[in-house]
PDB file of C-alpha atoms in Angstrom:
ATOM      1  CA  MET A 384      -6.970   5.064  15.706  1.00 58.00           C
ATOM      2  CA  HIS A 385      -4.512   7.770  16.756  1.00 55.00           C
ATOM      3  CA  ARG A 386      -7.340  10.048  17.912  1.00 66.00           C
ATOM      4  CA  HIS A 387      -8.883   7.262  19.997  1.00 63.00           C
ATOM      5  CA  PHE A 388      -5.520   6.428  21.571  1.00 60.00           C
ATOM      6  CA  ALA A 389      -4.917  10.091  22.430  1.00 65.00           C
ATOM      7  CA  GLU A 390      -8.352  10.290  24.086  1.00 68.00           C
ATOM      8  CA  LEU A 391      -7.758   7.144  26.142  1.00 67.00           C
ATOM      9  CA  GLU A 392      -4.149   7.782  27.160  1.00 66.00           C
ATOM     10  CA  LEU A 393      -3.727  11.517  27.702  1.00 66.00           C
ATOM     11  CA  SER A 394      -0.377  11.135  29.456  1.00 66.00           C
ATOM     12  CA  ILE A 395       1.297   9.174  26.641  1.00 67.00           C
ATOM     13  CA  THR A 396       2.555  10.979  23.552  1.00 68.00           C
ATOM     14  CA  VAL A 397       2.654   8.754  20.493  1.00 66.00           C
ATOM     15  CA  THR A 398       2.832   9.478  16.775  1.00 72.00           C
ATOM     16  CA  GLU A 399       0.539   7.847  14.238  1.00 68.00           C
ATOM     17  CA  GLN A 400       3.520   6.037  12.720  1.00 69.00           C
ATOM     18  CA  ASN A 401       4.637   4.740  16.108  1.00 69.00           C
ATOM     19  CA  LEU A 402       1.129   3.495  16.859  1.00 67.00           C
ATOM     20  CA  ALA A 403       0.893   1.808  13.452  1.00 72.00           C
ATOM     21  CA  ASP A 404       4.289   0.169  14.050  1.00 73.00           C
ATOM     22  CA  ARG A 405       3.105  -1.160  17.401  1.00 75.00           C
ATOM     23  CA  VAL A 406      -0.057  -2.602  15.873  1.00 74.00           C
ATOM     24  CA  ARG A 407       1.963  -4.209  13.074  1.00 75.00           C
ATOM     25  CA  TYR A 408       4.378  -5.716  15.633  1.00 76.00           C
ATOM     26  CA  ILE A 409       1.521  -7.170  17.674  1.00 75.00           C
ATOM     27  CA  LEU A 410      -0.084  -8.677  14.584  1.00 73.00           C
ATOM     28  CA  ARG A 411       3.177 -10.121  13.243  1.00 75.00           C
ATOM     29  CA  SER A 412       4.416 -11.572  16.499  1.00 76.00           C
ATOM     30  CA  ASN A 413       1.167 -13.471  17.137  1.00 75.00           C
ATOM     31  CA  ILE A 414       0.985 -12.302  20.747  1.00 76.00           C
ATOM     32  CA  PHE A 415      -2.789 -12.779  20.684  1.00 74.00           C
ATOM     33  CA  ASP A 416      -4.769 -15.587  19.092  1.00 75.00           C
ATOM     34  CA  VAL A 417      -7.554 -14.829  16.594  1.00 74.00           C
ATOM     35  CA  ALA A 418     -10.331 -15.000  19.209  1.00 79.00           C
ATOM     36  CA  GLU A 419      -8.514 -12.579  21.506  1.00 78.00           C
ATOM     37  CA  LEU A 420      -7.853 -10.132  18.651  1.00 73.00           C
ATOM     38  CA  GLU A 421     -11.522 -10.218  17.684  1.00 75.00           C
ATOM     39  CA  ARG A 422     -12.548  -9.559  21.296  1.00 78.00           C
ATOM     40  CA  LEU A 423     -10.142  -6.597  21.459  1.00 73.00           C
ATOM     41  CA  ARG A 424     -11.499  -5.227  18.167  1.00 72.00           C
ATOM     42  CA  ARG A 425     -15.054  -5.404  19.503  1.00 75.00           C
ATOM     43  CA  GLU A 426     -13.977  -3.571  22.658  1.00 74.00           C
ATOM     44  CA  ALA A 427     -12.047  -0.949  20.702  1.00 66.00           C
ATOM     45  CA  VAL A 428     -14.895  -0.184  18.307  1.00 62.00           C
ATOM     46  CA  PRO A 429     -17.846   0.918  20.427  1.00 57.00           C
ATOM     47  CA  SER A 430     -21.349  -0.110  19.426  1.00 53.00           C
ATOM     48  CA  SER A 431     -23.344   2.370  17.330  1.00 47.00           C
ATOM     49  CA  GLY A 432     -25.596   3.285  20.273  1.00 46.00           C
ATOM     50  CA  GLU A 433     -22.771   4.606  22.485  1.00 45.00           C
ATOM     51  CA  ASN A 434     -21.844   7.868  20.798  1.00 44.00           C
ATOM     52  CA  ALA A 435     -21.858   9.807  17.546  1.00 43.00           C
ATOM     53  CA  THR A 436     -18.216   9.046  16.684  1.00 44.00           C
ATOM     54  CA  ALA A 437     -18.962   5.346  16.508  1.00 42.00           C
ATOM     55  CA  GLU A 438     -21.896   6.053  14.207  1.00 46.00           C
ATOM     56  CA  ASP A 439     -19.582   8.053  11.959  1.00 46.00           C
ATOM     57  CA  ALA A 440     -16.880   5.366  12.014  1.00 42.00           C
ATOM     58  CA  ALA A 441     -19.066   2.491  10.794  1.00 45.00           C
ATOM     59  CA  PRO A 442     -19.969   4.069   7.410  1.00 49.00           C
ATOM     60  CA  GLN A 443     -16.333   5.094   6.903  1.00 43.00           C
ATOM     61  CA  LEU A 444     -15.149   1.539   7.537  1.00 41.00           C
ATOM     62  CA  ALA A 445     -17.760   0.151   5.145  1.00 47.00           C
ATOM     63  CA  GLU A 446     -16.800   2.738   2.527  1.00 45.00           C
ATOM     64  CA  GLN A 447     -13.072   1.956   2.880  1.00 40.00           C
ATOM     65  CA  THR A 448     -13.774  -1.769   2.538  1.00 40.00           C
ATOM     66  CA  ALA A 449     -15.883  -1.117  -0.554  1.00 44.00           C
ATOM     67  CA  ASN A 450     -13.136   1.058  -2.067  1.00 40.00           C
ATOM     68  CA  VAL A 451     -10.495  -1.627  -1.487  1.00 39.00           C
ATOM     69  CA  ASP A 452     -12.770  -4.321  -2.937  1.00 42.00           C
ATOM     70  CA  ALA A 453     -13.496  -2.148  -5.966  1.00 44.00           C
ATOM     71  CA  ALA A 454      -9.800  -1.444  -6.516  1.00 41.00           C
ATOM     72  CA  VAL A 455      -8.906  -5.121  -6.249  1.00 41.00           C
ATOM     73  CA  ASN A 456     -11.694  -6.388  -8.499  1.00 43.00           C
ATOM     74  CA  THR A 457     -11.583  -3.709 -11.184  1.00 43.00           C
ATOM     75  CA  PRO A 458      -9.360  -4.266 -14.215  1.00 46.00           C
ATOM     76  CA  VAL A 459      -7.111  -1.296 -14.888  1.00 45.00           C
ATOM     77  CA  VAL A 460      -6.838   0.393 -18.251  1.00 46.00           C
ATOM     78  CA  VAL A 461      -3.188   0.725 -19.142  1.00 45.00           C
ATOM     79  CA  HIS A 462      -3.412   1.882 -22.743  1.00 46.00           C
ATOM     80  CA  SER A 463      -6.137   3.777 -24.498  1.00 47.00           C
ATOM     81  CA  ASN A 464      -6.364   5.249 -27.956  1.00 45.00           C
ATOM     82  CA  ASP A 465      -6.968   8.956 -28.503  1.00 45.00           C
ATOM     83  CA  ASP A 466     -10.645   8.269 -29.159  1.00 38.00           C
ATOM     84  CA  GLY A 467     -10.970   6.690 -25.700  1.00 38.00           C
ATOM     85  CA  THR A 468     -11.352   3.056 -26.730  1.00 33.00           C
ATOM     86  CA  ILE A 469      -9.603   0.530 -24.592  1.00 34.00           C
ATOM     87  CA  ALA A 470      -6.655  -1.080 -26.334  1.00 33.00           C
ATOM     88  CA  GLN A 471      -5.475  -3.301 -23.485  1.00 37.00           C
ATOM     89  CA  GLU A 472      -6.450  -4.135 -19.879  1.00 43.00           C
ATOM     90  CA  LEU A 473      -4.068  -5.448 -17.269  1.00 47.00           C
ATOM     91  CA  GLU A 474      -5.595  -7.817 -14.748  1.00 68.00           C
ATOM     92  CA  LEU A 475      -4.782  -7.680 -11.075  1.00 78.00           C
ATOM     93  CA  GLU A 476      -2.734 -10.891 -11.083  1.00 81.00           C
ATOM     94  CA  GLN A 477      -0.522  -9.527 -13.847  1.00 85.00           C
ATOM     95  CA  MET A 478      -0.028  -6.383 -11.799  1.00 85.00           C
ATOM     96  CA  ARG A 479       0.800  -8.468  -8.723  1.00 86.00           C
ATOM     97  CA  SER A 480       3.397 -10.514 -10.627  1.00 88.00           C
ATOM     98  CA  THR A 481       4.926  -7.338 -12.086  1.00 90.00           C
ATOM     99  CA  LEU A 482       5.126  -5.921  -8.567  1.00 89.00           C
ATOM    100  CA  GLU A 483       6.727  -9.084  -7.167  1.00 90.00           C
ATOM    101  CA  GLU A 484       9.302  -9.168  -9.977  1.00 91.00           C
ATOM    102  CA  ALA A 485      10.154  -5.503  -9.415  1.00 91.00           C
ATOM    103  CA  ILE A 486      10.545  -5.997  -5.653  1.00 90.00           C
ATOM    104  CA  VAL A 487      12.818  -9.028  -6.114  1.00 91.00           C
ATOM    105  CA  GLU A 488      14.856  -7.134  -8.703  1.00 91.00           C
ATOM    106  CA  THR A 489      15.138  -4.098  -6.425  1.00 89.00           C
ATOM    107  CA  ARG A 490      16.292  -6.188  -3.455  1.00 88.00           C
ATOM    108  CA  SER A 491      19.113  -7.689  -5.503  1.00 88.00           C
ATOM    109  CA  THR A 492      20.250  -4.379  -7.011  1.00 87.00           C
ATOM    110  CA  PRO A 493      22.655  -2.093  -5.118  1.00 86.00           C
ATOM    111  CA  LEU A 494      21.300   1.406  -4.466  1.00 84.00           C
ATOM    112  CA  GLU A 495      23.756   3.048  -6.840  1.00 85.00           C
ATOM    113  CA  ASN A 496      22.692   0.757  -9.709  1.00 86.00           C
ATOM    114  CA  ARG A 497      18.948   1.279  -9.412  1.00 87.00           C
ATOM    115  CA  PRO A 498      17.297   2.706 -12.507  1.00 86.00           C
ATOM    116  CA  ARG A 499      16.318   6.352 -12.669  1.00 85.00           C
ATOM    117  CA  LEU A 500      12.586   6.751 -12.863  1.00 83.00           C
ATOM    118  CA  SER A 501      10.938   9.480 -14.860  1.00 80.00           C
ATOM    119  CA  ARG A 502       8.136  11.639 -13.535  1.00 83.00           C
ATOM    120  CA  ILE A 503       4.736  10.110 -14.034  1.00 83.00           C
ATOM    121  CA  ALA A 504       2.012  12.267 -15.542  1.00 83.00           C
ATOM    122  CA  LEU A 505      -1.049  12.795 -13.392  1.00 85.00           C
ATOM    123  CA  SER A 506      -3.845  11.118 -15.327  1.00 88.00           C
ATOM    124  CA  LYS A 507      -6.901   9.030 -14.559  1.00 88.00           C
ATOM    125  CA  ARG A 508      -5.204   5.987 -16.050  1.00 86.00           C
ATOM    126  CA  ASN A 509      -2.077   6.348 -13.903  1.00 86.00           C
ATOM    127  CA  LEU A 510      -4.129   7.046 -10.775  1.00 87.00           C
ATOM    128  CA  ALA A 511      -6.157   3.898 -11.473  1.00 86.00           C
ATOM    129  CA  VAL A 512      -2.961   1.829 -11.634  1.00 86.00           C
ATOM    130  CA  VAL A 513      -1.686   3.299  -8.357  1.00 87.00           C
ATOM    131  CA  SER A 514      -5.088   2.792  -6.707  1.00 87.00           C
ATOM    132  CA  ALA A 515      -5.165  -0.835  -7.804  1.00 85.00           C
ATOM    133  CA  LEU A 516      -1.647  -1.519  -6.472  1.00 87.00           C
ATOM    134  CA  ASN A 517      -2.174   0.160  -3.085  1.00 87.00           C
ATOM    135  CA  PRO A 518      -4.215  -2.689  -1.528  1.00 87.00           C
ATOM    136  CA  ILE A 519      -1.641  -5.208  -2.760  1.00 85.00           C
ATOM    137  CA  LEU A 520       1.180  -3.206  -1.156  1.00 89.00           C
ATOM    138  CA  VAL A 521      -0.426  -3.428   2.280  1.00 88.00           C
ATOM    139  CA  THR A 522       0.484  -7.111   2.536  1.00 87.00           C
ATOM    140  CA  TYR A 523       4.113  -6.470   1.628  1.00 87.00           C
ATOM    141  CA  MET A 524       4.421  -3.472   3.954  1.00 89.00           C
ATOM    142  CA  GLU A 525       2.979  -5.374   6.915  1.00 88.00           C
ATOM    143  CA  ALA A 526       5.507  -8.155   6.339  1.00 86.00           C
ATOM    144  CA  SER A 527       8.413  -5.713   6.097  1.00 85.00           C
ATOM    145  CA  ARG A 528      10.989  -6.344   8.815  1.00 86.00           C
ATOM    146  CA  ASP A 529      13.306  -3.371   8.478  1.00 87.00           C
ATOM    147  CA  LEU A 530      13.917  -0.085   6.703  1.00 87.00           C
ATOM    148  CA  CYS A 531      15.949  -1.633   3.855  1.00 86.00           C
ATOM    149  CA  GLU A 532      13.151  -4.052   3.078  1.00 87.00           C
ATOM    150  CA  THR A 533      10.569  -1.259   3.199  1.00 89.00           C
ATOM    151  CA  ASP A 534      12.726   0.779   0.821  1.00 89.00           C
ATOM    152  CA  SER A 535      12.955  -2.157  -1.599  1.00 89.00           C
ATOM    153  CA  ILE A 536       9.193  -2.657  -1.484  1.00 91.00           C
ATOM    154  CA  LEU A 537       8.420   1.012  -2.135  1.00 91.00           C
ATOM    155  CA  PHE A 538      10.998   1.395  -4.900  1.00 91.00           C
ATOM    156  CA  GLY A 539       9.825  -1.889  -6.416  1.00 91.00           C
ATOM    157  CA  ALA A 540       6.250  -0.582  -6.365  1.00 91.00           C
ATOM    158  CA  VAL A 541       7.252   2.576  -8.207  1.00 90.00           C
ATOM    159  CA  LEU A 542       9.252   0.515 -10.691  1.00 91.00           C
ATOM    160  CA  ALA A 543       6.260  -1.781 -11.237  1.00 90.00           C
ATOM    161  CA  ILE A 544       3.968   1.199 -11.823  1.00 89.00           C
ATOM    162  CA  CYS A 545       6.410   2.613 -14.376  1.00 89.00           C
ATOM    163  CA  ARG A 546       6.488  -0.731 -16.175  1.00 88.00           C
ATOM    164  CA  ILE A 547       2.710  -1.122 -16.112  1.00 87.00           C
ATOM    165  CA  ILE A 548       2.059   2.331 -17.558  1.00 86.00           C
ATOM    166  CA  CYS A 549       5.040   2.027 -19.930  1.00 84.00           C
ATOM    167  CA  ALA A 550       6.892   5.016 -18.472  1.00 82.00           C
ATOM    168  CA  LYS A 551      10.488   5.610 -19.450  1.00 79.00           C
ATOM    169  CA  ILE A 552      13.030   3.933 -17.167  1.00 82.00           C
ATOM    170  CA  SER A 553      16.695   4.789 -17.654  1.00 77.00           C
ATOM    171  CA  THR A 554      19.382   2.483 -16.358  1.00 72.00           C
ATOM    172  CA  VAL A 555      22.280   3.853 -14.361  1.00 60.00           C
ATOM    173  CA  LEU A 556      25.705   2.718 -15.423  1.00 54.00           C
ATOM    174  CA  SER A 557      28.139   3.160 -12.559  1.00 50.00           C
ATOM    175  CA  GLN A 558      31.583   4.276 -13.603  1.00 50.00           C
ATOM    176  CA  PRO A 559      34.664   2.679 -12.039  1.00 49.00           C
ATOM    177  CA  GLY A 560      36.049   4.803  -9.221  1.00 49.00           C
ATOM    178  CA  GLU A 561      32.760   6.593  -8.504  1.00 46.00           C
TER     179      GLU A 561
END
């Protein structure tokens, strides 16, 4: 999207984050109705006969959609024995509820009282958990209104991942006068 914007508006300098923020604002504020948004999408994505970049974009979009669908519909292995057998699977709804609980908990906890999170080992199991939570996070991030809320969502997501994979979480006890 950033590349297309830069090609269309050479005189305007905009970062990818700024462009994403503008898109999110437009979607949240309901400036356009559904029919108008669809018309703008069709105009923004050229037909496959126009140029090679459009031909390249269509398979990428289909692949991204397939990856998101696969991540959402695939149960995630959270524990496995040394011999590789699955001991327990955590369904997506359980992950979503764990995420929601962690976000609510994070919002109500002052920064200085948040738990300290340990480093998470890079493993296929942990990557699968993160990959499954990423599509769920999109909804929360799009609804985020300010930096504090975004911080709570991201910290809550990390906290949820630690809980799902049973990583060590140490609580911080604030001392009086600190």
